[in-house]
Amino acid sequence: TWPFAAAPMPAFGPREGGPGCYVTVHGALYCYGKSSYIGTGDPADLSAEPVPALGIEGRVEEVVSGWNVACARTEARRIYCWGAGAVENGTAKSAIAVLPTELPYPVDVMQMSAGATNLALDANGDLWCWGSTLSGQCGVAHQNKILSPRKVENLPPVKWAAAGFSHTCVLAVDGDVYCFGKGEHGELGNGEWKDSTSPVKVRLPFD
């Protein structure tokens, strides 16, 4: 049973290996699932029911669950992540973060997404990325990992962003859609069958 009466706001997940998380209408965060990834501080913790995630200051407005990681955004636009290693939690530390750890963000974050790569969209429409970038899904080439949030270049102002396992897509303020990363199966929507480390415009049928 839920530890609260009101309907919770779920994370988009759980993804493979990531926790399931919910935010109550009062801004409290609860997670459940795999050991080390539910934010209780105990690396051996495993729960089939929602338990409070610890260490986050303020009301939580958004939570996202990716591969072996979760991130939360508070009302004050502070970002906390926890889970497996530097690639996922963005703290430039290699150990698993068993407690939510605040990221050193210099910007107000408005929206997040989590996959193998993690994304944060700021109030200026700039997109920040960290995590796996084996296929260029952080918009950079010849780099396997980005350990701390890095701004994605060559994008117009962004309204919304989504992280997949090996590619990223964004909705620009002007209504255009851009994708980058793995594209060998046509994931980027630009009419080509190859990867791209730079954002490419999706060929929408109603352009």
Tab-separated table of C-alpha atoms in Angstrom:
chain	number	residue	atom	x	y	z
A	1	THR	CA	0.000	0.000	0.000
A	2	TRP	CA	1.097	3.583	-0.627
A	3	PRO	CA	2.345	5.543	2.402
A	4	PHE	CA	0.131	8.466	1.428
A	5	ALA	CA	-3.468	9.005	0.411
A	6	ALA	CA	-3.028	11.262	-2.602
A	7	ALA	CA	-2.145	9.914	-6.053
A	8	PRO	CA	1.643	10.015	-6.574
A	9	MET	CA	3.576	11.360	-9.568
A	10	PRO	CA	5.672	8.468	-10.931
A	11	ALA	CA	9.131	8.543	-12.433
A	12	PHE	CA	9.323	7.562	-16.083
A	13	GLY	CA	10.543	4.072	-15.315
A	14	PRO	CA	11.765	2.107	-13.746
A	15	ARG	CA	14.275	1.602	-16.564
A	16	GLU	CA	16.458	-1.502	-16.623
A	17	GLY	CA	18.290	-1.659	-13.290
A	18	GLY	CA	16.884	1.655	-12.086
A	19	PRO	CA	14.530	2.210	-9.168
A	20	GLY	CA	10.866	3.006	-9.293
A	21	CYS	CA	10.227	6.389	-7.668
A	22	TYR	CA	7.211	8.542	-6.838
A	23	VAL	CA	6.662	12.096	-5.645
A	24	THR	CA	3.690	12.837	-3.399
A	25	VAL	CA	1.538	15.939	-3.796
A	26	HIS	CA	3.409	17.280	-0.774
A	27	GLY	CA	6.802	16.941	-2.497
A	28	ALA	CA	8.064	13.888	-0.614
A	29	LEU	CA	10.056	11.293	-2.567
A	30	TYR	CA	9.639	7.527	-2.242
A	31	CYS	CA	11.520	4.805	-4.123
A	32	TYR	CA	11.496	1.030	-4.319
A	33	GLY	CA	13.368	-1.770	-6.059
A	34	LYS	CA	17.002	-2.691	-6.528
A	35	SER	CA	19.611	-2.553	-3.791
A	36	SER	CA	21.784	0.609	-3.691
A	37	TYR	CA	19.541	2.557	-6.048
A	38	ILE	CA	16.577	3.548	-3.866
A	39	GLY	CA	18.313	6.386	-1.992
A	40	THR	CA	18.150	5.099	1.584
A	41	GLY	CA	21.892	5.124	2.261
A	42	ASP	CA	22.103	1.363	2.788
A	43	PRO	CA	23.895	-0.448	-0.105
A	44	ALA	CA	22.203	-3.687	0.931
A	45	ASP	CA	18.729	-2.175	1.011
A	46	LEU	CA	16.083	-3.771	-1.176
A	47	SER	CA	12.430	-2.903	-0.984
A	48	ALA	CA	9.364	-4.156	-2.795
A	49	GLU	CA	7.370	-1.258	-1.343
A	50	PRO	CA	8.009	2.516	-1.519
A	51	VAL	CA	10.376	3.856	1.162
A	52	PRO	CA	11.512	7.466	1.701
A	53	ALA	CA	14.604	8.589	-0.221
A	54	LEU	CA	16.874	10.459	2.185
A	55	GLY	CA	19.070	13.543	2.077
A	56	ILE	CA	17.118	15.814	-0.273
A	57	GLU	CA	16.500	19.342	0.984
A	58	GLY	CA	13.168	20.897	0.042
A	59	ARG	CA	10.099	19.758	-1.865
A	60	VAL	CA	10.672	17.484	-4.855
A	61	GLU	CA	8.937	18.500	-8.083
A	62	GLU	CA	10.248	15.889	-10.533
A	63	VAL	CA	11.961	12.513	-10.441
A	64	VAL	CA	13.357	10.461	-13.345
A	65	SER	CA	14.696	6.910	-13.376
A	66	GLY	CA	17.335	5.690	-15.818
A	67	TRP	CA	19.717	2.755	-16.116
A	68	ASN	CA	20.944	2.121	-12.531
A	69	VAL	CA	20.304	5.737	-11.576
A	70	ALA	CA	17.641	8.183	-10.473
A	71	CYS	CA	17.618	11.983	-10.308
A	72	ALA	CA	15.280	14.409	-8.572
A	73	ARG	CA	14.621	18.132	-9.059
A	74	THR	CA	13.449	20.221	-6.127
A	75	GLU	CA	11.210	23.259	-5.993
A	76	ALA	CA	14.381	25.370	-5.597
A	77	ARG	CA	15.705	23.875	-8.893
A	78	ARG	CA	18.389	21.855	-7.122
A	79	ILE	CA	19.323	18.511	-8.674
A	80	TYR	CA	20.109	15.335	-6.740
A	81	CYS	CA	21.189	12.024	-8.280
A	82	TRP	CA	21.997	8.604	-6.866
A	83	GLY	CA	22.913	5.188	-8.203
A	84	ALA	CA	25.814	3.518	-9.973
A	85	GLY	CA	29.012	5.474	-10.344
A	86	ALA	CA	30.228	8.661	-11.948
A	87	VAL	CA	28.763	7.902	-15.358
A	88	GLU	CA	25.238	7.901	-14.019
A	89	ASN	CA	25.156	10.195	-11.013
A	90	GLY	CA	27.116	13.103	-12.478
A	91	THR	CA	29.248	13.726	-9.414
A	92	ALA	CA	32.640	12.770	-10.931
A	93	LYS	CA	32.951	10.019	-8.327
A	94	SER	CA	33.347	6.376	-9.260
A	95	ALA	CA	31.587	4.764	-6.293
A	96	ILE	CA	27.864	4.040	-6.140
A	97	ALA	CA	26.005	6.944	-4.540
A	98	VAL	CA	23.678	5.236	-2.059
A	99	LEU	CA	22.252	8.599	-0.971
A	100	PRO	CA	20.948	11.395	-3.201
A	101	THR	CA	23.928	13.630	-4.015
A	102	GLU	CA	23.487	17.239	-5.114
A	103	LEU	CA	24.975	18.102	-8.503
A	104	PRO	CA	27.025	21.311	-8.874
A	105	TYR	CA	24.618	23.022	-11.252
A	106	PRO	CA	25.113	26.722	-12.022
A	107	VAL	CA	21.689	26.976	-13.700
A	108	ASP	CA	17.984	26.662	-12.913
A	109	VAL	CA	16.857	23.251	-14.142
A	110	MET	CA	13.303	23.071	-15.485
A	111	GLN	CA	13.053	19.486	-16.814
A	112	MET	CA	15.055	16.267	-16.667
A	113	SER	CA	15.274	12.922	-18.441
A	114	ALA	CA	17.290	9.811	-17.627
A	115	GLY	CA	18.536	6.883	-19.679
A	116	ALA	CA	22.081	5.624	-20.156
A	117	THR	CA	22.646	9.352	-20.638
A	118	ASN	CA	21.089	11.917	-18.293
A	119	LEU	CA	19.691	15.293	-19.365
A	120	ALA	CA	18.760	18.539	-17.675
A	121	LEU	CA	17.078	21.462	-19.408
A	122	ASP	CA	17.630	24.918	-17.929
A	123	ALA	CA	15.488	28.040	-17.895
A	124	ASN	CA	17.385	29.510	-20.868
A	125	GLY	CA	16.573	26.532	-23.094
A	126	ASP	CA	20.095	25.111	-22.878
A	127	LEU	CA	20.506	21.338	-22.573
A	128	TRP	CA	23.033	19.753	-20.200
A	129	CYS	CA	24.164	16.145	-20.473
A	130	TRP	CA	26.247	13.596	-18.587
A	131	GLY	CA	26.722	9.828	-18.531
A	132	SER	CA	27.392	7.420	-21.374
A	133	THR	CA	28.208	8.949	-24.732
A	134	LEU	CA	29.482	5.898	-26.609
A	135	SER	CA	27.184	6.718	-29.527
A	136	GLY	CA	27.443	10.499	-29.284
A	137	GLN	CA	24.187	10.919	-27.361
A	138	CYS	CA	25.690	13.839	-25.423
A	139	GLY	CA	26.602	15.588	-28.655
A	140	VAL	CA	30.344	14.918	-28.463
A	141	ALA	CA	32.596	12.533	-30.384
A	142	HIS	CA	35.424	10.239	-29.291
A	143	GLN	CA	34.441	10.175	-25.632
A	144	ASN	CA	32.986	7.235	-23.697
A	145	LYS	CA	31.835	9.032	-20.556
A	146	ILE	CA	30.978	12.500	-19.354
A	147	LEU	CA	31.292	12.620	-15.569
A	148	SER	CA	29.797	16.052	-14.883
A	149	PRO	CA	26.997	18.027	-16.564
A	150	ARG	CA	28.129	19.478	-19.893
A	151	LYS	CA	26.229	21.841	-22.172
A	152	VAL	CA	25.169	20.384	-25.525
A	153	GLU	CA	26.288	22.656	-28.363
A	154	ASN	CA	24.727	23.355	-31.769
A	155	LEU	CA	21.142	23.341	-30.534
A	156	PRO	CA	18.500	26.095	-30.734
A	157	PRO	CA	16.630	26.907	-27.506
A	158	VAL	CA	15.038	23.682	-26.259
A	159	LYS	CA	11.554	23.232	-24.776
A	160	TRP	CA	11.650	19.516	-23.884
A	161	ALA	CA	14.229	16.702	-23.966
A	162	ALA	CA	14.209	12.897	-23.820
A	163	ALA	CA	17.117	10.513	-23.161
A	164	GLY	CA	17.116	7.021	-24.634
A	165	PHE	CA	19.694	4.294	-24.223
A	166	SER	CA	21.893	5.383	-27.131
A	167	HIS	CA	20.314	8.515	-28.615
A	168	THR	CA	18.783	11.793	-27.467
A	169	CYS	CA	15.901	13.809	-28.924
A	170	VAL	CA	14.720	17.328	-28.130
A	171	LEU	CA	11.796	19.560	-29.011
A	172	ALA	CA	12.991	23.070	-29.849
A	173	VAL	CA	11.074	26.183	-28.856
A	174	ASP	CA	10.321	26.834	-32.535
A	175	GLY	CA	8.648	23.415	-32.866
A	176	ASP	CA	11.433	21.586	-34.699
A	177	VAL	CA	12.706	18.238	-33.370
A	178	TYR	CA	16.401	17.347	-33.243
A	179	CYS	CA	18.082	14.037	-32.425
A	180	PHE	CA	21.670	12.874	-32.015
A	181	GLY	CA	23.537	9.726	-31.084
A	182	LYS	CA	23.019	6.225	-32.470
A	183	GLY	CA	21.203	6.192	-35.794
A	184	GLU	CA	22.028	2.932	-37.558
A	185	HIS	CA	18.388	1.839	-37.314
A	186	GLY	CA	16.939	5.207	-38.309
A	187	GLU	CA	16.500	6.451	-34.727
A	188	LEU	CA	17.461	10.026	-35.617
A	189	GLY	CA	14.632	10.493	-38.108
A	190	ASN	CA	16.703	12.440	-40.628
A	191	GLY	CA	16.434	9.929	-43.469
A	192	GLU	CA	19.872	8.408	-42.873
A	193	TRP	CA	21.086	5.146	-41.335
A	194	LYS	CA	24.097	6.342	-39.382
A	195	ASP	CA	25.133	7.833	-36.046
A	196	SER	CA	25.542	11.564	-35.516
A	197	THR	CA	27.365	13.297	-32.687
A	198	SER	CA	25.828	16.618	-33.765
A	199	PRO	CA	22.100	17.343	-33.499
A	200	VAL	CA	20.249	16.650	-36.768
A	201	LYS	CA	16.772	17.876	-37.633
A	202	VAL	CA	14.059	15.230	-37.759
A	203	ARG	CA	12.172	15.139	-41.074
A	204	LEU	CA	8.650	15.525	-39.750
A	205	PRO	CA	5.898	14.667	-42.291
A	206	PHE	CA	4.082	17.928	-41.572
A	207	ASP	CA	7.011	20.341	-42.018
